[in-house]
Short mmCIF file of C-alpha atoms in Angstrom, two decimals:
data_model
loop_
_atom_site.label_atom_id
_atom_site.label_comp_id
_atom_site.label_asym_id
_atom_site.label_seq_id
_atom_site.Cartn_x
_atom_site.Cartn_y
_atom_site.Cartn_z
CA MET A 1 -79.66 25.18 51.48
CA LEU A 2 -82.88 27.17 51.97
CA ASP A 3 -81.49 29.96 49.78
CA PHE A 4 -81.47 27.60 46.82
CA LEU A 5 -85.09 26.48 47.17
CA ALA A 6 -86.35 29.49 45.22
CA ASP A 7 -83.99 28.77 42.33
CA PRO A 8 -85.94 27.13 39.44
CA GLN A 9 -82.73 25.60 38.09
CA ILE A 10 -82.28 23.69 41.34
CA TRP A 11 -85.82 22.31 41.12
CA ALA A 12 -85.38 21.44 37.44
CA SER A 13 -82.13 19.56 38.08
CA PHE A 14 -83.64 17.83 41.13
CA LEU A 15 -86.77 16.62 39.33
CA THR A 16 -84.83 15.55 36.25
CA LEU A 17 -82.27 13.72 38.33
CA ALA A 18 -84.94 12.01 40.48
CA VAL A 19 -86.77 10.71 37.40
CA LEU A 20 -83.51 9.57 35.84
CA GLU A 21 -82.47 7.78 39.04
CA ILE A 22 -85.83 5.97 39.12
CA ILE A 23 -85.35 4.87 35.50
CA LEU A 24 -81.82 3.68 36.24
CA GLY A 25 -83.20 1.85 39.28
CA ILE A 26 -85.30 -0.39 37.02
CA ASP A 27 -82.13 -2.42 36.44
CA ASN A 28 -81.82 -3.00 40.18
CA ILE A 29 -85.46 -4.02 40.58
CA ILE A 30 -85.34 -6.51 37.69
CA PHE A 31 -82.18 -8.15 38.97
CA ILE A 32 -83.44 -8.32 42.55
CA ALA A 33 -86.75 -9.83 41.36
CA ILE A 34 -84.85 -12.59 39.54
CA ALA A 35 -82.23 -13.16 42.23
CA THR A 36 -84.62 -13.45 45.20
CA GLU A 37 -86.91 -15.99 43.51
CA LYS A 38 -84.73 -18.88 44.70
CA LEU A 39 -85.11 -17.89 48.33
CA PRO A 40 -87.89 -19.26 50.53
CA GLU A 41 -91.04 -17.16 50.35
CA ALA A 42 -90.57 -15.87 53.90
CA GLN A 43 -87.12 -14.44 53.09
CA ARG A 44 -87.78 -12.75 49.74
CA ALA A 45 -89.18 -9.48 51.07
CA LYS A 46 -86.31 -9.18 53.54
CA ALA A 47 -83.78 -9.81 50.78
CA ARG A 48 -85.38 -7.17 48.54
CA ARG A 49 -85.34 -4.60 51.33
CA THR A 50 -81.75 -5.46 52.27
CA GLY A 51 -80.57 -5.22 48.68
CA LEU A 52 -82.20 -1.84 48.05
CA ILE A 53 -81.06 -0.40 51.39
CA LEU A 54 -77.52 -1.46 50.52
CA ALA A 55 -77.96 0.19 47.12
CA LEU A 56 -79.00 3.42 48.85
CA LEU A 57 -76.07 3.29 51.27
CA LEU A 58 -73.60 2.64 48.45
CA ARG A 59 -74.96 5.57 46.44
CA LEU A 60 -74.71 7.91 49.44
CA VAL A 61 -71.18 6.72 50.22
CA PHE A 62 -70.16 7.25 46.60
CA LEU A 63 -71.72 10.71 46.62
CA ALA A 64 -69.66 11.57 49.70
CA MET A 65 -66.57 10.43 47.76
CA ILE A 66 -67.26 12.43 44.61
CA SER A 67 -63.63 13.37 44.06
CA TRP A 68 -62.64 9.71 44.23
CA ILE A 69 -65.50 8.72 41.88
CA ILE A 70 -64.42 11.33 39.35
CA GLY A 71 -60.90 9.97 39.64
CA LEU A 72 -62.17 6.55 38.57
CA THR A 73 -63.03 7.99 35.16
CA ALA A 74 -59.45 9.14 34.60
CA PRO A 75 -57.17 6.79 32.58
CA ALA A 76 -55.44 4.25 34.81
CA PHE A 77 -53.34 2.44 32.19
CA SER A 78 -53.18 1.78 28.46
CA LEU A 79 -54.06 -1.49 26.74
CA PHE A 80 -53.65 -2.07 22.99
CA GLY A 81 -53.29 1.63 22.45
CA ARG A 82 -56.45 2.52 24.38
CA GLU A 83 -56.61 4.22 27.75
CA VAL A 84 -58.52 2.21 30.37
CA SER A 85 -60.01 3.62 33.58
CA TRP A 86 -61.11 1.82 36.70
CA ARG A 87 -64.68 2.70 35.82
CA ASP A 88 -64.25 0.81 32.55
CA LEU A 89 -63.04 -2.26 34.42
CA ILE A 90 -65.97 -2.08 36.87
CA LEU A 91 -68.46 -1.82 34.00
CA LEU A 92 -66.78 -4.73 32.20
CA GLY A 93 -66.96 -6.87 35.34
CA GLY A 94 -70.59 -5.94 35.96
CA GLY A 95 -71.55 -6.60 32.35
CA LEU A 96 -69.91 -10.02 32.35
CA PHE A 97 -71.62 -10.90 35.64
CA LEU A 98 -75.02 -9.86 34.29
CA LEU A 99 -74.52 -11.89 31.10
CA TYR A 100 -73.47 -14.91 33.15
CA LYS A 101 -76.34 -14.58 35.64
CA ALA A 102 -79.01 -14.03 32.97
CA THR A 103 -77.73 -16.92 30.82
CA VAL A 104 -77.66 -19.30 33.80
CA GLU A 105 -81.18 -18.28 34.86
CA ILE A 106 -82.56 -18.69 31.32
CA HIS A 107 -80.97 -22.14 31.07
CA ALA A 108 -82.31 -23.14 34.49
CA ALA A 109 -85.82 -21.88 33.71
CA ILE A 110 -86.01 -23.84 30.45
CA GLU A 111 -84.39 -27.02 31.77
CA GLU A 112 -86.50 -27.09 34.94
CA LYS A 113 -89.68 -26.56 32.93
CA GLU A 114 -88.88 -29.27 30.40
CA GLU A 115 -87.49 -31.83 32.87
CA GLY A 116 -89.78 -31.00 35.80
CA HIS A 117 -86.93 -30.24 38.21
CA ALA A 118 -87.65 -28.21 41.31
CA ILE A 119 -86.00 -24.83 41.69
CA LYS A 120 -82.88 -25.19 43.80
CA ALA A 121 -82.94 -23.05 46.90
CA ALA A 122 -80.14 -20.57 47.46
CA SER A 123 -78.77 -19.19 50.71
CA PHE A 124 -79.72 -15.72 51.88
CA ALA A 125 -76.07 -14.66 52.07
CA ALA A 126 -75.36 -15.83 48.51
CA ILE A 127 -78.29 -13.83 47.10
CA ILE A 128 -77.31 -10.71 49.04
CA GLY A 129 -73.75 -11.14 47.76
CA GLN A 130 -74.98 -11.19 44.16
CA ILE A 131 -77.13 -8.11 44.78
CA ILE A 132 -74.17 -6.25 46.31
CA ILE A 133 -72.02 -6.95 43.23
CA LEU A 134 -74.63 -5.41 40.93
CA ASP A 135 -75.36 -2.62 43.40
CA LEU A 136 -71.72 -1.55 43.12
CA VAL A 137 -71.94 -1.32 39.34
CA PHE A 138 -75.35 0.36 39.20
CA SER A 139 -74.48 2.74 42.05
CA LEU A 140 -71.32 3.85 40.28
CA ASP A 141 -73.25 4.52 37.08
CA SER A 142 -75.98 6.31 39.05
CA VAL A 143 -73.58 8.57 40.93
CA ILE A 144 -71.60 9.50 37.82
CA THR A 145 -74.90 10.47 36.19
CA ALA A 146 -75.88 12.51 39.25
CA VAL A 147 -72.55 14.35 39.31
CA GLY A 148 -73.01 15.31 35.68
CA MET A 149 -76.51 16.74 36.24
CA ALA A 150 -76.31 18.59 39.56
CA ASN A 151 -73.72 20.62 41.44
CA GLN A 152 -75.09 20.54 44.99
CA LEU A 153 -74.47 17.42 47.03
CA TRP A 154 -77.79 17.68 48.89
CA VAL A 155 -79.71 17.81 45.58
CA MET A 156 -78.02 14.61 44.40
CA ALA A 157 -78.48 12.86 47.74
CA THR A 158 -82.18 13.82 48.00
CA ALA A 159 -82.90 12.65 44.46
CA VAL A 160 -81.15 9.33 45.13
CA ILE A 161 -83.03 8.78 48.42
CA ILE A 162 -86.42 9.46 46.81
CA ALA A 163 -85.59 7.15 43.89
CA VAL A 164 -84.59 4.29 46.21
CA LEU A 165 -87.72 4.78 48.36
CA ILE A 166 -89.87 4.45 45.25
CA MET A 167 -87.87 1.35 44.30
CA LEU A 168 -88.58 -0.10 47.75
CA LEU A 169 -92.31 0.38 47.22
CA ALA A 170 -92.23 -1.07 43.71
CA ALA A 171 -89.88 -4.00 44.36
CA GLY A 172 -92.52 -6.26 45.94
CA PRO A 173 -95.27 -5.91 43.32
CA VAL A 174 -92.77 -6.06 40.45
CA SER A 175 -91.08 -9.17 41.85
CA GLY A 176 -94.41 -10.90 42.42
CA PHE A 177 -95.65 -10.10 38.92
CA VAL A 178 -92.39 -11.25 37.28
CA ASN A 179 -92.30 -14.52 39.18
CA ARG A 180 -96.00 -15.31 38.55
CA HIS A 181 -95.70 -14.99 34.77
CA PRO A 182 -93.06 -17.15 33.03
CA THR A 183 -93.08 -15.04 29.86
CA VAL A 184 -92.53 -11.85 31.87
CA LYS A 185 -89.67 -13.52 33.71
CA MET A 186 -88.05 -14.51 30.41
CA LEU A 187 -88.51 -10.95 29.17
CA ALA A 188 -86.88 -9.62 32.35
CA LEU A 189 -83.94 -11.97 31.84
CA SER A 190 -83.57 -10.70 28.29
CA PHE A 191 -83.47 -7.18 29.72
CA LEU A 192 -80.58 -8.25 31.93
CA LEU A 193 -78.77 -9.58 28.86
CA LEU A 194 -79.36 -6.27 27.10
CA ILE A 195 -78.15 -4.25 30.08
CA GLY A 196 -75.11 -6.52 30.43
CA MET A 197 -74.16 -5.96 26.80
CA THR A 198 -74.64 -2.21 27.31
CA LEU A 199 -72.26 -2.26 30.29
CA LEU A 200 -69.71 -4.22 28.28
CA ALA A 201 -69.95 -1.82 25.35
CA ASP A 202 -69.58 1.16 27.67
CA GLY A 203 -66.61 -0.48 29.35
CA VAL A 204 -64.72 -0.90 26.06
CA GLY A 205 -65.48 2.64 24.91
CA PHE A 206 -68.60 2.22 22.77
CA HIS A 207 -71.16 4.42 24.52
CA LEU A 208 -74.77 3.50 23.77
CA PRO A 209 -77.31 6.23 24.61
CA LYS A 210 -79.51 4.90 27.40
CA GLY A 211 -82.56 6.42 25.72
CA TYR A 212 -82.33 3.80 22.97
CA ILE A 213 -81.99 1.00 25.52
CA TYR A 214 -84.96 2.06 27.60
CA ALA A 215 -87.04 2.74 24.48
CA ALA A 216 -86.45 -0.88 23.41
CA ILE A 217 -87.35 -2.09 26.91
CA ALA A 218 -90.52 0.04 26.94
CA PHE A 219 -91.58 -1.31 23.53
CA SER A 220 -91.02 -4.90 24.69
CA ILE A 221 -93.07 -4.24 27.82
CA LEU A 222 -95.90 -2.85 25.68
CA VAL A 223 -95.87 -5.96 23.49
CA GLU A 224 -95.89 -8.22 26.55
CA PHE A 225 -98.75 -6.19 28.03
CA LEU A 226 -100.80 -6.82 24.90
CA ASN A 227 -99.89 -10.53 25.08
CA GLN A 228 -101.05 -10.65 28.70
CA LEU A 229 -104.37 -9.03 27.75
CA ALA A 230 -104.86 -11.56 24.94
CA ALA A 231 -104.00 -14.46 27.28
CA ARG A 232 -106.42 -13.17 29.90
CA ARG A 233 -109.19 -12.97 27.29
CA ARG A 234 -108.50 -16.57 26.22
CA ARG A 235 -108.69 -17.74 29.84
CA LEU A 236 -112.01 -15.94 30.34
CA LEU A 237 -113.43 -17.55 27.21
CA ALA A 238 -112.23 -20.95 28.40
CA VAL A 239 -114.03 -20.49 31.73
CA THR A 240 -117.25 -18.89 30.53
CA GLY A 241 -117.48 -20.65 27.18
CA ARG A 242 -117.76 -19.14 23.76
CA PRO A 243 -120.87 -17.15 22.88
CA ARG A 244 -123.74 -19.47 21.99
CA GLN A 245 -124.27 -19.71 18.25
CA LEU A 246 -127.81 -19.13 16.99
CA PRO A 247 -129.34 -22.12 15.15
CA PRO A 248 -129.36 -21.84 11.37
CA PRO A 249 -132.66 -20.57 9.94
CA GLY A 250 -135.12 -23.26 8.83
CA PRO A 251 -136.90 -23.46 5.48
CA PRO A 252 -139.34 -20.65 4.80
CA LYS A 253 -142.90 -21.32 5.81
CA PRO A 254 -145.46 -21.51 2.97
CA LEU A 255 -147.73 -18.54 2.60
CA ALA A 256 -151.35 -19.09 3.74
#
């Protein structure tokens, strides 16, 4: 492995793959932030760590089974004149699950806000089960991307490990920020809907370049950032009061 460290192509593929894995990991962080909200406060950090560690383990296991992963992209059977692979079925299942989960969470958020219902607590095992389902889908997508960008197993594994470590550091602050701001949470749920539709489209053979998806997400985040700045300014004005208006000028004094 040390012989390859002086190769600039190895470093280029490693850095590119690490950045791409971090970007792909945004999906994981958003879903985990939404899923763990229904747990008691004391269990949320543990659930986030458990979910991301499982994501790392699944990615490493899939990397060790590269030949099997590549086999998943081969046609398994034909349906309505189109060849279908097991990867397509996994993406379809993951997309449907994301659409279902995001729709249910949006409905619950709106209904609970309007009717004043308390958020129903969920069991730790149920939340971890949901995270594992999405980890399988995202890990498969991540590993297929890694296989297409690097040839050495250690390069792919190192990039994946670094990406998941960064996700572990970011998961707490991102989850707290999402759950403290209702508009950000709704935006995150809309991202899950978008990602779910992307998985469905990919599963039926309509590949959408991920650059377009993440560009739309980045633009939405920018708009929400500006909204948060405007809301913060309004709150500051409400606390400190508006600037005092000067009294209107009186009539001119007569000349002496």
